[in-house]
Amino acid sequence: MKINKNLAALPAGYLFAEVAKRVKTFSAENPDARILRLGIGDVTRPLAPAVVAALKKAADEMGTPEGFHGYSPDFGYDWLIDAIIAGDYAPRGVEIARDEVFVSDGAKSDVGNLQELFGPDAQIAVTDPVYPVYVDSNAMAGRLGDYVNGKWTNLTYLPCNAENGFVPPLPEKRVDVVYLCYPNNPTGTVLTKEQLQVFVDWALENDALIVYDAAYKAFISDDAIPRSIYEVPGAKKCAIECCSFSKTAGFTGTRCAYTVVPGEVTYDGVRLNRLWGRRQATKFNGVSYLTQRAAQAVYSPEGQKQILETIAYYRENARVILAGLKKAGILAFGGVHSPYVWMKTPEGMPSWDFFDLLLKKAQVVGTPGEGFGPAGEGYFRLTAFNTLENTRAAVERIVSVL
Ligand code: MLT
């Protein structure tokens, strides 16, 4: 059997697995340490009561002959898709048709799987630092060349740093696909409509595709900032958008997301909507009835009120982190329209060294910037998803170590 050499060539472990491994080792060696976790962006607040009620009702239905459901439709129940369109797009003036929405079990799977639509030699660009799934999934498919000195030889990096205000430059060479994530993971920064328009215009002019990850859109608190790339004129011709209930409604363990592939998005004379539908119908068997009912409840008036309260809670945590770091004179970014705060490490300390230092001296877990790409070196990510008490304690400990 010949293995997938591209997969074997991936460096080290997946970022969050590596973080978890180091924390586990430290924890085993220091069983009394009270570790505060601001590492992986996993939510901690319970599901909204409206969501729990919908789950229970759906479970009861499943136990009756009339209410039982077998396989779900591959692309989601119409009642959930209608709720998504009415809740997330219509209010922003964006028209999306039912057959353009594909419900799935997670934005991570979707952004990882979407590369199956691209040719083997498609040229890829990512903002740097970046959510590692876009890079690793393309590397597994053999598109990125070799991994040399922390960089893929055949990947275009669009560096985002304090110097350019975290606004990615346009690719300087030909690329077919660019991945954008806003509010950004990991930097927590956003792009204005005008800044996104630059990318949309570039994609249209260059026959390129934008994969837009909007998993954190619920954290946007300024109405002028687009929650969807389709608010930008022309984007429906050149962009696929991935959204998730994970951070919006605490579904990291419940699993539900959706991807929008507009009917007009066409390359090589082929509609990507048809290709993605073909791919999903073959490899994916739909999201459970229970989960889809739970997701539908997110859009009910009570559901909306409840999830907004939870988001406000996390936003306050982000404010506490940002304010605490800034007060101590530490350069920090994001954290306003995002659950992520992106801080500079002290005196440019390598980010994994800073990770180890914080774990050892403060028992605080964050995510080393270098794990998100070469331009992440010298930075460190903290998440706002812990409790307010733990967040406050973590900030105090970080500041005292620094
Ligand atoms: C993160 O910490 O970046 C996210 O939790 C990762 C994810 O959503 O898969």
Short mmCIF file of C-alpha atoms and ligand atoms in Angstrom, two decimals:
data_model
loop_
_atom_site.label_atom_id
_atom_site.label_comp_id
_atom_site.label_asym_id
_atom_site.label_seq_id
_atom_site.Cartn_x
_atom_site.Cartn_y
_atom_site.Cartn_z
CA MET A 1 0.00 0.00 0.00
CA LYS A 2 1.39 3.37 -0.99
CA ILE A 3 0.54 6.03 1.57
CA ASN A 4 -0.43 9.66 0.92
CA LYS A 5 3.03 11.19 1.12
CA ASN A 6 1.55 14.68 1.26
CA LEU A 7 -0.20 13.80 4.49
CA ALA A 8 2.92 12.25 5.92
CA ALA A 9 4.90 15.40 5.04
CA LEU A 10 2.76 17.67 7.21
CA PRO A 11 4.84 19.28 9.95
CA ALA A 12 4.39 18.26 13.63
CA GLY A 13 0.90 17.79 15.03
CA TYR A 14 -2.21 19.81 14.22
CA LEU A 15 -1.81 23.08 16.14
CA PHE A 16 -4.48 22.56 18.78
CA ALA A 17 -3.51 18.92 19.25
CA GLU A 18 0.07 20.04 19.93
CA VAL A 19 -1.13 22.64 22.43
CA ALA A 20 -3.32 20.04 24.17
CA LYS A 21 -0.39 17.62 24.32
CA ARG A 22 1.88 20.14 26.04
CA VAL A 23 -0.83 21.11 28.50
CA LYS A 24 -1.51 17.45 29.31
CA THR A 25 2.18 16.82 30.01
CA PHE A 26 2.42 19.90 32.22
CA SER A 27 -0.74 18.92 34.05
CA ALA A 28 0.52 15.40 34.71
CA GLU A 29 3.77 16.80 36.13
CA ASN A 30 1.97 19.49 38.16
CA PRO A 31 -1.25 17.90 39.36
CA ASP A 32 -2.06 20.79 41.71
CA ALA A 33 -1.71 23.53 39.11
CA ARG A 34 -4.94 25.43 38.46
CA ILE A 35 -4.63 25.88 34.72
CA LEU A 36 -6.64 28.64 33.03
CA ARG A 37 -7.41 27.85 29.41
CA LEU A 38 -7.52 30.67 26.90
CA GLY A 39 -6.15 28.48 24.13
CA ILE A 40 -8.48 26.76 21.69
CA GLY A 41 -11.56 28.77 20.82
CA ASP A 42 -13.98 26.40 22.50
CA VAL A 43 -17.07 27.89 24.11
CA THR A 44 -17.95 27.34 27.77
CA ARG A 45 -21.42 28.84 28.27
CA PRO A 46 -24.36 26.42 28.16
CA LEU A 47 -26.66 26.13 25.15
CA ALA A 48 -29.50 28.65 25.02
CA PRO A 49 -32.70 27.40 26.74
CA ALA A 50 -34.60 27.77 23.44
CA VAL A 51 -32.07 25.43 21.80
CA VAL A 52 -32.28 22.88 24.62
CA ALA A 53 -36.10 22.92 24.43
CA ALA A 54 -35.92 22.28 20.68
CA LEU A 55 -33.49 19.40 21.19
CA LYS A 56 -35.75 17.78 23.80
CA LYS A 57 -38.84 18.21 21.64
CA ALA A 58 -37.03 16.72 18.65
CA ALA A 59 -35.83 13.79 20.78
CA ASP A 60 -39.40 13.09 21.88
CA GLU A 61 -40.60 13.24 18.29
CA MET A 62 -37.92 10.75 17.25
CA GLY A 63 -39.37 8.27 19.74
CA THR A 64 -42.76 8.21 18.01
CA PRO A 65 -43.75 6.52 14.74
CA GLU A 66 -45.10 9.81 13.31
CA GLY A 67 -42.19 11.98 14.43
CA PHE A 68 -39.34 9.62 13.59
CA HIS A 69 -36.78 10.80 11.03
CA GLY A 70 -34.20 8.69 9.24
CA TYR A 71 -31.52 10.20 6.99
CA SER A 72 -31.76 13.95 6.77
CA PRO A 73 -31.70 15.60 3.35
CA ASP A 74 -28.04 15.77 2.30
CA PHE A 75 -28.04 19.57 2.19
CA GLY A 76 -30.32 20.29 5.17
CA TYR A 77 -34.04 20.58 5.89
CA ASP A 78 -35.79 23.40 4.05
CA TRP A 79 -37.13 24.82 7.33
CA LEU A 80 -33.58 25.32 8.62
CA ILE A 81 -32.34 26.74 5.32
CA ASP A 82 -35.29 29.15 5.25
CA ALA A 83 -34.49 30.23 8.82
CA ILE A 84 -30.83 30.81 7.87
CA ILE A 85 -31.77 32.93 4.86
CA ALA A 86 -34.39 34.92 6.78
CA GLY A 87 -32.18 35.35 9.85
CA ASP A 88 -28.69 35.85 8.46
CA TYR A 89 -29.08 37.21 4.92
CA ALA A 90 -32.43 38.92 4.27
CA PRO A 91 -31.90 41.52 7.06
CA ARG A 92 -28.56 42.49 5.44
CA GLY A 93 -30.19 42.91 2.03
CA VAL A 94 -28.57 39.76 0.61
CA GLU A 95 -30.65 37.45 -1.55
CA ILE A 96 -29.75 33.80 -1.21
CA ALA A 97 -31.75 30.94 -2.73
CA ARG A 98 -32.55 27.71 -0.90
CA ASP A 99 -30.40 25.61 -3.19
CA GLU A 100 -27.38 27.80 -2.50
CA VAL A 101 -27.20 26.80 1.20
CA PHE A 102 -25.58 23.54 2.31
CA VAL A 103 -26.06 22.60 5.97
CA SER A 104 -23.19 20.61 7.44
CA ASP A 105 -21.61 19.41 10.67
CA GLY A 106 -19.04 22.16 10.91
CA ALA A 107 -17.24 25.00 9.19
CA LYS A 108 -13.94 23.24 9.90
CA SER A 109 -15.00 20.25 7.79
CA ASP A 110 -16.37 22.51 5.06
CA VAL A 111 -13.30 24.75 4.77
CA GLY A 112 -11.14 21.64 4.83
CA ASN A 113 -13.22 19.82 2.21
CA LEU A 114 -13.80 22.70 -0.18
CA GLN A 115 -10.34 22.25 -1.67
CA GLU A 116 -11.65 19.09 -3.32
CA LEU A 117 -13.28 21.45 -5.83
CA PHE A 118 -9.90 22.82 -6.94
CA GLY A 119 -7.62 21.34 -9.55
CA PRO A 120 -4.47 19.56 -8.32
CA ASP A 121 -2.29 22.47 -9.43
CA ALA A 122 -4.55 25.31 -8.32
CA GLN A 123 -2.51 28.11 -6.79
CA ILE A 124 -3.54 28.97 -3.26
CA ALA A 125 -3.13 32.14 -1.17
CA VAL A 126 -3.79 32.58 2.53
CA THR A 127 -3.55 35.50 4.88
CA ASP A 128 -0.69 34.98 7.30
CA PRO A 129 -1.25 34.22 10.20
CA VAL A 130 -4.15 31.92 9.33
CA TYR A 131 -6.48 29.23 10.64
CA PRO A 132 -4.31 26.17 9.89
CA VAL A 133 -7.07 24.08 8.30
CA TYR A 134 -6.97 25.99 5.00
CA VAL A 135 -3.25 25.33 4.67
CA ASP A 136 -3.11 21.76 5.95
CA SER A 137 -6.05 20.58 3.82
CA ASN A 138 -4.40 21.91 0.66
CA ALA A 139 -1.06 20.45 1.72
CA MET A 140 -2.73 17.03 2.13
CA ALA A 141 -3.89 17.33 -1.48
CA GLY A 142 -0.30 18.01 -2.59
CA ARG A 143 -0.83 21.58 -3.80
CA LEU A 144 1.64 23.41 -1.60
CA GLY A 145 5.04 22.02 -2.55
CA ASP A 146 7.55 21.38 0.23
CA TYR A 147 7.60 22.62 3.80
CA VAL A 148 10.92 24.43 4.17
CA ASN A 149 11.90 26.61 7.16
CA GLY A 150 8.31 26.98 8.32
CA LYS A 151 6.90 27.83 4.88
CA TRP A 152 5.29 25.95 2.02
CA THR A 153 7.21 26.56 -1.18
CA ASN A 154 4.09 26.70 -3.34
CA LEU A 155 1.76 28.73 -1.13
CA THR A 156 1.26 32.48 -1.41
CA TYR A 157 1.35 34.13 2.01
CA LEU A 158 -0.36 37.48 2.47
CA PRO A 159 1.27 38.80 5.65
CA CYS A 160 -0.94 40.64 8.13
CA ASN A 161 0.81 42.41 10.98
CA ALA A 162 0.77 45.51 13.13
CA GLU A 163 2.73 47.36 10.43
CA ASN A 164 0.03 46.96 7.76
CA GLY A 165 -2.85 47.22 10.24
CA PHE A 166 -3.65 43.54 9.62
CA VAL A 167 -5.01 44.37 6.16
CA PRO A 168 -3.78 41.71 3.73
CA PRO A 169 -2.07 42.85 0.54
CA LEU A 170 -3.36 41.48 -2.76
CA PRO A 171 -1.38 38.52 -4.12
CA GLU A 172 1.53 39.65 -6.26
CA LYS A 173 1.52 36.54 -8.41
CA ARG A 174 -1.21 34.53 -10.09
CA VAL A 175 -3.39 32.64 -7.60
CA ASP A 176 -6.64 30.78 -8.16
CA VAL A 177 -8.03 30.73 -4.62
CA VAL A 178 -7.65 33.05 -1.66
CA TYR A 179 -8.93 32.18 1.80
CA LEU A 180 -10.21 35.07 3.89
CA CYS A 181 -11.60 34.84 7.43
CA TYR A 182 -13.30 37.87 9.01
CA PRO A 183 -13.58 38.60 11.88
CA ASN A 184 -10.17 37.07 11.64
CA ASN A 185 -8.94 33.99 13.36
CA PRO A 186 -6.38 34.42 14.91
CA THR A 187 -5.84 38.20 14.90
CA GLY A 188 -9.39 39.19 15.88
CA THR A 189 -9.29 42.05 13.35
CA VAL A 190 -11.96 42.92 10.78
CA LEU A 191 -12.06 44.34 7.25
CA THR A 192 -14.36 47.15 6.18
CA LYS A 193 -16.67 46.76 3.21
CA GLU A 194 -14.27 48.85 1.10
CA GLN A 195 -11.31 46.64 2.05
CA LEU A 196 -13.27 43.51 1.16
CA GLN A 197 -14.37 45.12 -2.09
CA VAL A 198 -10.70 45.30 -3.12
CA PHE A 199 -10.47 41.51 -2.86
CA VAL A 200 -13.78 40.92 -4.63
CA ASP A 201 -12.76 43.19 -7.52
CA TRP A 202 -9.40 41.45 -7.71
CA ALA A 203 -11.07 38.00 -7.75
CA LEU A 204 -13.46 39.04 -10.52
CA GLU A 205 -10.66 40.52 -12.61
CA ASN A 206 -8.40 37.51 -12.11
CA ASP A 207 -10.94 34.69 -12.43
CA ALA A 208 -10.07 33.69 -8.85
CA LEU A 209 -12.23 32.31 -6.06
CA ILE A 210 -12.55 33.65 -2.50
CA VAL A 211 -13.28 31.14 0.25
CA TYR A 212 -14.73 33.33 2.97
CA ASP A 213 -14.87 31.98 6.51
CA ALA A 214 -17.43 33.96 8.51
CA ALA A 215 -17.49 31.70 11.58
CA TYR A 216 -17.08 34.66 13.93
CA LYS A 217 -19.56 37.05 12.33
CA ALA A 218 -21.84 37.07 15.39
CA PHE A 219 -19.18 39.05 17.25
CA ILE A 220 -19.38 42.05 14.92
CA SER A 221 -20.84 44.94 16.88
CA ASP A 222 -20.67 47.65 14.22
CA ASP A 223 -23.38 47.52 11.57
CA ALA A 224 -21.08 49.10 9.00
CA ILE A 225 -18.82 46.02 9.01
CA PRO A 226 -20.06 43.27 6.67
CA ARG A 227 -21.24 40.09 8.34
CA SER A 228 -21.29 38.37 4.97
CA ILE A 229 -19.04 38.81 1.97
CA TYR A 230 -22.20 38.91 -0.14
CA GLU A 231 -22.84 42.40 1.22
CA VAL A 232 -20.00 43.39 -1.09
CA PRO A 233 -21.13 43.94 -4.71
CA GLY A 234 -19.87 41.23 -7.07
CA ALA A 235 -19.11 38.67 -4.34
CA LYS A 236 -21.93 36.38 -5.40
CA LYS A 237 -19.97 35.69 -8.58
CA CYS A 238 -16.66 34.84 -6.94
CA ALA A 239 -17.06 33.76 -3.29
CA ILE A 240 -18.08 30.77 -1.22
CA GLU A 241 -18.99 31.57 2.40
CA CYS A 242 -18.70 29.22 5.39
CA CYS A 243 -20.66 29.96 8.55
CA SER A 244 -21.06 28.10 11.80
CA PHE A 245 -23.31 27.78 14.82
CA SER A 246 -20.25 26.92 16.96
CA LYS A 247 -19.27 30.38 18.10
CA THR A 248 -22.63 32.01 17.31
CA ALA A 249 -24.68 29.70 19.48
CA GLY A 250 -22.29 27.50 21.44
CA PHE A 251 -22.52 24.50 19.07
CA THR A 252 -18.85 23.42 19.24
CA GLY A 253 -20.01 20.12 20.75
CA THR A 254 -23.42 20.03 19.06
CA ARG A 255 -22.01 20.49 15.52
CA CYS A 256 -23.89 22.44 12.89
CA ALA A 257 -22.78 24.87 10.21
CA TYR A 258 -23.62 25.92 6.68
CA THR A 259 -21.83 26.88 3.52
CA VAL A 260 -23.24 29.12 0.81
CA VAL A 261 -22.25 28.41 -2.79
CA PRO A 262 -24.09 30.89 -5.02
CA GLY A 263 -25.40 29.52 -8.32
CA GLU A 264 -23.43 32.11 -10.30
CA VAL A 265 -19.99 31.03 -9.04
CA THR A 266 -18.57 29.35 -12.15
CA TYR A 267 -15.01 28.37 -13.11
CA ASP A 268 -13.85 26.40 -16.15
CA GLY A 269 -17.49 26.57 -17.28
CA VAL A 270 -18.66 24.54 -14.27
CA ARG A 271 -20.92 25.80 -11.50
CA LEU A 272 -19.27 25.19 -8.13
CA ASN A 273 -22.73 24.85 -6.58
CA ARG A 274 -23.22 21.69 -8.62
CA LEU A 275 -19.74 20.37 -7.78
CA TRP A 276 -20.13 20.98 -4.05
CA GLY A 277 -23.58 19.36 -4.10
CA ARG A 278 -22.12 16.34 -5.88
CA ARG A 279 -19.27 16.12 -3.38
CA GLN A 280 -21.49 16.47 -0.33
CA ALA A 281 -24.11 14.01 -1.58
CA THR A 282 -21.36 11.43 -2.03
CA LYS A 283 -19.37 11.89 1.15
CA PHE A 284 -21.75 13.41 3.68
CA ASN A 285 -24.99 11.99 5.04
CA GLY A 286 -26.55 15.12 6.49
CA VAL A 287 -26.85 16.65 9.95
CA SER A 288 -29.15 14.91 12.42
CA TYR A 289 -32.77 16.00 12.69
CA LEU A 290 -32.21 16.86 16.36
CA THR A 291 -29.27 19.14 15.62
CA GLN A 292 -31.06 20.91 12.80
CA ARG A 293 -34.08 21.57 15.03
CA ALA A 294 -31.64 22.94 17.62
CA ALA A 295 -30.08 25.22 14.99
CA GLN A 296 -33.50 26.36 13.82
CA ALA A 297 -34.31 27.42 17.41
CA VAL A 298 -31.32 29.79 17.30
CA TYR A 299 -33.39 31.98 14.95
CA SER A 300 -36.52 32.07 17.16
CA PRO A 301 -37.07 35.39 18.99
CA GLU A 302 -36.11 33.79 22.35
CA GLY A 303 -33.17 31.99 20.76
CA GLN A 304 -31.86 35.24 19.29
CA LYS A 305 -32.20 37.07 22.59
CA GLN A 306 -30.45 34.27 24.48
CA ILE A 307 -27.53 33.83 22.10
CA LEU A 308 -26.94 37.59 22.05
CA GLU A 309 -26.66 37.53 25.84
CA THR A 310 -24.01 34.85 25.62
CA ILE A 311 -22.10 36.73 22.94
CA ALA A 312 -22.22 39.85 25.11
CA TYR A 313 -20.72 37.77 27.93
CA TYR A 314 -17.79 36.67 25.75
CA ARG A 315 -17.39 40.20 24.39
CA GLU A 316 -16.98 41.46 27.94
CA ASN A 317 -14.25 38.83 28.45
CA ALA A 318 -12.50 40.06 25.32
CA ARG A 319 -12.75 43.63 26.60
CA VAL A 320 -11.24 42.55 29.94
CA ILE A 321 -8.31 40.87 28.17
CA LEU A 322 -7.65 43.75 25.82
CA ALA A 323 -7.97 46.42 28.51
CA GLY A 324 -5.81 44.46 30.98
CA LEU A 325 -3.02 43.92 28.45
CA LYS A 326 -3.09 47.49 27.18
CA LYS A 327 -3.03 48.87 30.72
CA ALA A 328 0.13 46.87 31.31
CA GLY A 329 1.65 48.41 28.18
CA ILE A 330 1.39 45.26 26.07
CA LEU A 331 0.58 45.71 22.38
CA ALA A 332 -2.65 43.88 21.65
CA PHE A 333 -5.13 43.79 18.77
CA GLY A 334 -8.57 42.40 17.90
CA GLY A 335 -10.93 41.63 20.75
CA VAL A 336 -13.60 44.15 19.74
CA HIS A 337 -15.55 42.39 16.97
CA SER A 338 -14.04 39.08 17.86
CA PRO A 339 -13.50 36.63 20.72
CA TYR A 340 -9.76 36.64 19.96
CA VAL A 341 -7.08 38.99 21.27
CA TRP A 342 -3.77 38.95 19.43
CA MET A 343 -0.90 40.21 21.55
CA LYS A 344 2.77 40.83 20.88
CA THR A 345 5.08 38.60 22.87
CA PRO A 346 7.46 40.47 25.20
CA GLU A 347 10.63 41.62 23.44
CA GLY A 348 9.79 39.53 20.41
CA MET A 349 10.12 36.29 22.35
CA PRO A 350 9.44 33.24 20.09
CA SER A 351 5.79 32.40 20.54
CA TRP A 352 6.27 28.75 21.60
CA ASP A 353 8.78 29.93 24.24
CA PHE A 354 6.18 32.40 25.47
CA PHE A 355 3.59 29.60 25.50
CA ASP A 356 5.88 27.48 27.69
CA LEU A 357 6.72 30.43 29.95
CA LEU A 358 3.07 31.33 30.53
CA LEU A 359 2.13 27.74 31.17
CA LYS A 360 4.94 27.28 33.65
CA LYS A 361 4.87 30.61 35.45
CA ALA A 362 1.19 31.60 35.20
CA GLN A 363 -0.55 28.32 34.40
CA VAL A 364 -2.32 30.12 31.59
CA VAL A 365 -2.80 28.48 28.19
CA GLY A 366 -2.90 30.53 25.02
CA THR A 367 -2.03 29.73 21.42
CA PRO A 368 1.42 30.53 20.00
CA GLY A 369 1.20 32.81 16.99
CA GLU A 370 3.75 30.80 15.05
CA GLY A 371 1.27 27.91 14.94
CA PHE A 372 -0.88 30.08 12.64
CA GLY A 373 1.91 30.77 10.16
CA PRO A 374 5.27 32.52 9.79
CA ALA A 375 3.84 36.04 10.28
CA GLY A 376 2.35 34.86 13.58
CA GLU A 377 5.80 34.53 15.12
CA GLY A 378 6.25 37.05 17.91
CA TYR A 379 2.51 37.07 18.60
CA PHE A 380 0.23 35.10 20.91
CA ARG A 381 -3.54 34.48 20.82
CA LEU A 382 -5.88 34.59 23.82
CA THR A 383 -9.54 33.62 23.62
CA ALA A 384 -12.51 35.16 25.39
CA PHE A 385 -14.43 31.90 25.76
CA ASN A 386 -13.60 31.10 29.37
CA THR A 387 -15.68 32.34 32.31
CA LEU A 388 -15.39 35.99 33.30
CA GLU A 389 -13.76 35.00 36.61
CA ASN A 390 -11.15 32.84 34.92
CA THR A 391 -10.55 35.47 32.27
CA ARG A 392 -9.91 38.14 34.88
CA ALA A 393 -7.61 35.81 36.82
CA ALA A 394 -5.73 34.84 33.64
CA VAL A 395 -5.13 38.46 32.66
CA GLU A 396 -3.83 39.26 36.15
CA ARG A 397 -1.46 36.31 36.01
CA ILE A 398 -0.20 37.19 32.52
CA VAL A 399 0.41 40.80 33.49
CA SER A 400 2.24 39.78 36.65
CA VAL A 401 4.50 37.38 34.73
CA LEU A 402 5.29 40.10 32.21
C1 MLT B 1 -9.65 28.01 17.22
O1 MLT B 1 -9.31 27.98 18.39
O2 MLT B 1 -9.00 28.57 16.34
C2 MLT B 1 -10.93 27.35 16.86
O3 MLT B 1 -11.54 26.82 17.95
C3 MLT B 1 -10.66 26.30 15.92
C4 MLT B 1 -11.90 25.76 15.32
O4 MLT B 1 -12.96 26.39 15.34
O5 MLT B 1 -11.77 24.69 14.76
#
